C-alpha cells in the first residue's frame, strides 16, 4: 500500500529533468514520482550560485511538504550549487544529484577527446573542477558552456533551425572534433538530434540520466 511518504521527487529548473525521469521510470517502474520543473525561473545556468541555491531550497521544501522518500536533483546546475547544503539540511532524506557523465565518457573513450557541454554555472563551479581534475590526466577534455540552449528547449525549439544555428556557433569554438560529447545539462538530451546533425555522425553523445537512476535505486535499497 502507498503511504503518504513514498514519492520519489524529481526536480529541475524546467522540463530538462524529464530526461532523467524517463530513466528512473525504466529502472524503478513500480515507484510513484512527483515532478517539479521550475520553468517560471528557468534558466538557472546563467544565474548566481546564491540565487540557484535559494531556488533549489524553495523547490526542495515544496516537494518535501508533499511527503517524499527521495529527492532527485535532476539538474546539473542546481546540484553544483546546492547538493552539499541539501544533504546537510535534510540528513534523513535520500538526496541524489546528477552531474556531467565525464566518468562514463572516460571509461568508454580512454585517452579520447571529450567535450562537456553544460551551463556556464555548472562549468565554473568547484564541483565540476574537481571532476575535471580526475579525468583530464587520462583524456583530453574541452569545456563548452552553452548559454541559450536551455531557453530553446524550454520554448519547444529543441529541433529547429534556431537551435542548429546556435550549435554551429558553439561547436565552431572547439579546438577539434571530439570522440564524445557529454550532455552535462538535463535539457540537452532533448536537443540530441540537432547536436548530432550539426556535429555530423560518429560523435557519441552521453548523459548522466541512466547513472542517476541506478544510483537512486541503489541508495533507496540501502536506506
Ligand atoms: N537542466 C539544468 C541542468 O541540468 C539547467 C538548465 C538551466 O539553466 O536552467 O543543468
Short mmCIF file of N, CA, C and O in Angstrom, two decimals, residues 138-193:
data_model
loop_
_atom_site.label_atom_id
_atom_site.label_comp_id
_atom_site.label_asym_id
_atom_site.label_seq_id
_atom_site.Cartn_x
_atom_site.Cartn_y
_atom_site.Cartn_z
N UNK A 138 43.74 11.62 -17.99
CA UNK A 138 43.59 10.42 -18.82
C UNK A 138 42.89 10.70 -20.15
O UNK A 138 42.92 9.87 -21.06
N UNK A 139 42.27 11.87 -20.27
CA UNK A 139 41.57 12.22 -21.51
C UNK A 139 41.82 13.68 -21.84
O UNK A 139 42.21 14.46 -20.98
N UNK A 140 41.54 14.05 -23.07
CA UNK A 140 41.60 15.47 -23.42
C UNK A 140 40.18 16.01 -23.28
O UNK A 140 39.27 15.59 -24.00
N UNK A 141 39.98 16.91 -22.31
CA UNK A 141 38.61 17.38 -22.03
C UNK A 141 38.45 18.86 -22.41
O UNK A 141 39.22 19.71 -21.96
N UNK A 142 37.48 19.15 -23.26
CA UNK A 142 37.18 20.53 -23.64
C UNK A 142 35.83 20.91 -23.01
O UNK A 142 34.87 20.15 -23.10
N UNK A 143 35.80 22.09 -22.38
CA UNK A 143 34.55 22.54 -21.77
C UNK A 143 33.79 23.42 -22.77
O UNK A 143 34.40 24.25 -23.43
N UNK A 144 32.48 23.25 -22.84
CA UNK A 144 31.71 24.07 -23.77
C UNK A 144 30.43 24.59 -23.10
O UNK A 144 29.40 23.91 -23.07
N UNK A 145 30.52 25.81 -22.54
CA UNK A 145 29.30 26.39 -21.98
C UNK A 145 28.32 26.69 -23.13
O UNK A 145 28.75 27.13 -24.20
N UNK A 146 27.05 26.43 -22.88
CA UNK A 146 26.07 26.60 -23.98
C UNK A 146 24.90 27.48 -23.57
O UNK A 146 23.75 27.04 -23.56
N UNK A 147 25.18 28.76 -23.24
CA UNK A 147 24.06 29.63 -22.87
C UNK A 147 23.10 29.79 -24.04
O UNK A 147 23.54 29.86 -25.19
N UNK A 148 21.83 29.80 -23.74
CA UNK A 148 20.83 29.98 -24.81
C UNK A 148 20.14 28.68 -25.19
O UNK A 148 18.99 28.69 -25.65
N UNK A 149 20.82 27.56 -24.98
CA UNK A 149 20.24 26.28 -25.42
C UNK A 149 19.05 25.86 -24.54
O UNK A 149 18.04 25.34 -25.04
N UNK A 150 19.16 26.12 -23.25
CA UNK A 150 18.05 25.77 -22.35
C UNK A 150 16.78 26.52 -22.75
O UNK A 150 15.68 25.95 -22.80
N UNK A 151 16.92 27.80 -23.07
CA UNK A 151 15.76 28.61 -23.46
C UNK A 151 15.09 28.02 -24.70
O UNK A 151 13.86 27.99 -24.82
N UNK A 152 15.90 27.55 -25.66
CA UNK A 152 15.33 26.96 -26.89
C UNK A 152 14.57 25.67 -26.56
O UNK A 152 13.48 25.44 -27.08
N UNK A 153 15.13 24.86 -25.66
CA UNK A 153 14.45 23.61 -25.28
C UNK A 153 13.16 23.94 -24.53
O UNK A 153 12.10 23.38 -24.80
N UNK A 154 13.25 24.88 -23.58
CA UNK A 154 12.04 25.28 -22.83
C UNK A 154 10.97 25.82 -23.78
O UNK A 154 9.79 25.64 -23.55
N UNK A 155 11.40 26.47 -24.85
CA UNK A 155 10.47 27.07 -25.81
C UNK A 155 9.96 26.09 -26.86
O UNK A 155 9.32 26.49 -27.83
N UNK A 156 10.29 24.81 -26.68
CA UNK A 156 9.81 23.80 -27.63
C UNK A 156 10.55 23.84 -28.97
O UNK A 156 10.04 23.36 -29.97
N UNK A 157 11.76 24.44 -28.97
CA UNK A 157 12.51 24.57 -30.23
C UNK A 157 13.78 23.72 -30.25
O UNK A 157 14.79 24.10 -30.88
N UNK A 158 13.75 22.58 -29.56
CA UNK A 158 14.96 21.75 -29.46
C UNK A 158 15.44 21.27 -30.83
O UNK A 158 16.63 21.12 -31.06
N UNK A 159 14.49 21.04 -31.72
CA UNK A 159 14.84 20.52 -33.05
C UNK A 159 14.41 21.56 -34.08
O UNK A 159 13.40 21.39 -34.76
N UNK A 160 15.18 22.66 -34.17
CA UNK A 160 14.75 23.78 -35.02
C UNK A 160 15.96 24.45 -35.67
O UNK A 160 17.09 24.26 -35.21
N UNK A 161 15.74 25.26 -36.70
CA UNK A 161 16.86 25.98 -37.32
C UNK A 161 17.57 26.91 -36.33
O UNK A 161 18.79 27.07 -36.39
N UNK A 162 16.81 27.49 -35.38
CA UNK A 162 17.45 28.37 -34.36
C UNK A 162 18.46 27.57 -33.54
O UNK A 162 19.56 28.05 -33.25
N UNK A 163 18.08 26.34 -33.16
CA UNK A 163 18.99 25.50 -32.36
C UNK A 163 20.21 25.12 -33.20
O UNK A 163 21.35 25.20 -32.72
N UNK A 164 19.99 24.74 -34.45
CA UNK A 164 21.12 24.40 -35.32
C UNK A 164 22.10 25.57 -35.40
O UNK A 164 23.32 25.40 -35.32
N UNK A 165 21.55 26.75 -35.54
CA UNK A 165 22.39 27.92 -35.72
C UNK A 165 23.21 28.20 -34.44
O UNK A 165 24.42 28.47 -34.51
N UNK A 166 22.56 28.11 -33.26
CA UNK A 166 23.30 28.30 -32.01
C UNK A 166 24.40 27.24 -31.86
O UNK A 166 25.55 27.54 -31.51
N UNK A 167 24.05 25.99 -32.17
CA UNK A 167 25.02 24.89 -32.02
C UNK A 167 26.21 25.07 -32.96
O UNK A 167 27.36 24.81 -32.59
N UNK A 168 25.93 25.53 -34.18
CA UNK A 168 27.04 25.75 -35.14
C UNK A 168 28.02 26.76 -34.57
O UNK A 168 29.24 26.58 -34.64
N UNK A 169 27.49 27.85 -34.00
CA UNK A 169 28.36 28.88 -33.42
C UNK A 169 29.15 28.30 -32.25
O UNK A 169 30.35 28.53 -32.11
N UNK A 170 28.48 27.50 -31.42
CA UNK A 170 29.17 26.92 -30.24
C UNK A 170 30.26 25.94 -30.65
O UNK A 170 31.41 26.03 -30.18
N UNK A 171 29.93 25.02 -31.54
CA UNK A 171 30.90 23.98 -31.91
C UNK A 171 32.08 24.56 -32.71
O UNK A 171 33.16 23.96 -32.72
N UNK A 172 31.87 25.71 -33.33
CA UNK A 172 32.97 26.34 -34.09
C UNK A 172 34.09 26.76 -33.15
O UNK A 172 35.23 26.98 -33.58
N UNK A 173 33.79 26.89 -31.84
CA UNK A 173 34.83 27.34 -30.90
C UNK A 173 35.69 26.17 -30.39
O UNK A 173 36.68 26.39 -29.70
N UNK A 174 35.31 24.93 -30.70
CA UNK A 174 36.10 23.77 -30.23
C UNK A 174 37.41 23.67 -31.00
O UNK A 174 37.47 23.96 -32.19
N UNK A 175 38.45 23.21 -30.26
CA UNK A 175 39.77 23.06 -30.91
C UNK A 175 39.73 21.95 -31.95
O UNK A 175 40.41 22.02 -32.97
N UNK A 176 38.98 20.90 -31.64
CA UNK A 176 38.91 19.77 -32.58
C UNK A 176 37.60 19.01 -32.36
O UNK A 176 36.95 19.18 -31.33
N UNK A 177 37.25 18.17 -33.34
CA UNK A 177 36.02 17.38 -33.19
C UNK A 177 36.23 16.31 -32.13
O UNK A 177 37.20 15.54 -32.20
N UNK A 178 35.33 16.26 -31.14
CA UNK A 178 35.52 15.27 -30.08
C UNK A 178 35.06 13.87 -30.49
O UNK A 178 34.31 13.71 -31.44
N UNK A 179 35.52 12.86 -29.71
CA UNK A 179 35.01 11.50 -29.89
C UNK A 179 33.63 11.38 -29.26
O UNK A 179 32.78 10.65 -29.75
N UNK A 180 33.47 12.10 -28.15
CA UNK A 180 32.18 12.04 -27.45
C UNK A 180 31.84 13.40 -26.84
O UNK A 180 32.73 14.16 -26.45
N UNK A 181 30.55 13.69 -26.79
CA UNK A 181 30.08 14.91 -26.13
C UNK A 181 29.25 14.50 -24.92
O UNK A 181 28.30 13.71 -25.04
N UNK A 182 29.64 15.00 -23.77
CA UNK A 182 28.88 14.76 -22.54
C UNK A 182 27.82 15.85 -22.44
O UNK A 182 28.14 17.04 -22.43
N UNK A 183 26.57 15.43 -22.38
CA UNK A 183 25.47 16.39 -22.26
C UNK A 183 25.29 16.68 -20.77
O UNK A 183 24.57 15.97 -20.06
N UNK A 184 25.97 17.72 -20.29
CA UNK A 184 26.04 17.99 -18.86
C UNK A 184 24.96 18.92 -18.36
O UNK A 184 25.15 19.64 -17.38
N UNK A 185 23.85 18.92 -19.05
CA UNK A 185 22.66 19.66 -18.62
C UNK A 185 21.48 18.81 -19.05
O UNK A 185 21.46 18.29 -20.18
N UNK A 186 20.53 18.62 -18.15
CA UNK A 186 19.46 17.66 -18.43
C UNK A 186 18.50 18.13 -19.54
O UNK A 186 17.70 17.34 -20.03
N UNK A 187 18.59 19.38 -19.91
CA UNK A 187 17.79 19.85 -21.06
C UNK A 187 18.37 19.35 -22.39
O UNK A 187 17.65 19.21 -23.37
N UNK A 188 19.68 19.14 -22.43
CA UNK A 188 20.34 18.89 -23.72
C UNK A 188 19.95 17.58 -24.41
O UNK A 188 19.94 17.54 -25.65
N UNK A 189 19.64 16.49 -23.67
CA UNK A 189 19.21 15.28 -24.40
C UNK A 189 18.03 15.54 -25.33
O UNK A 189 17.88 14.87 -26.35
N UNK A 190 17.21 16.53 -25.00
CA UNK A 190 16.09 16.85 -25.90
C UNK A 190 16.56 17.49 -27.20
O UNK A 190 15.82 17.55 -28.17
N UNK A 191 17.79 18.00 -27.20
CA UNK A 191 18.35 18.61 -28.42
C UNK A 191 19.35 17.65 -29.08
O UNK A 191 20.12 18.07 -29.96
N UNK A 192 19.33 16.38 -28.67
CA UNK A 192 20.33 15.41 -29.16
C UNK A 192 20.31 15.29 -30.69
O UNK A 192 21.36 15.18 -31.33
N UNK A 193 19.11 15.33 -31.27
CA UNK A 193 19.01 15.19 -32.72
C UNK A 193 19.75 16.33 -33.43
O UNK A 193 20.54 16.11 -34.35
#
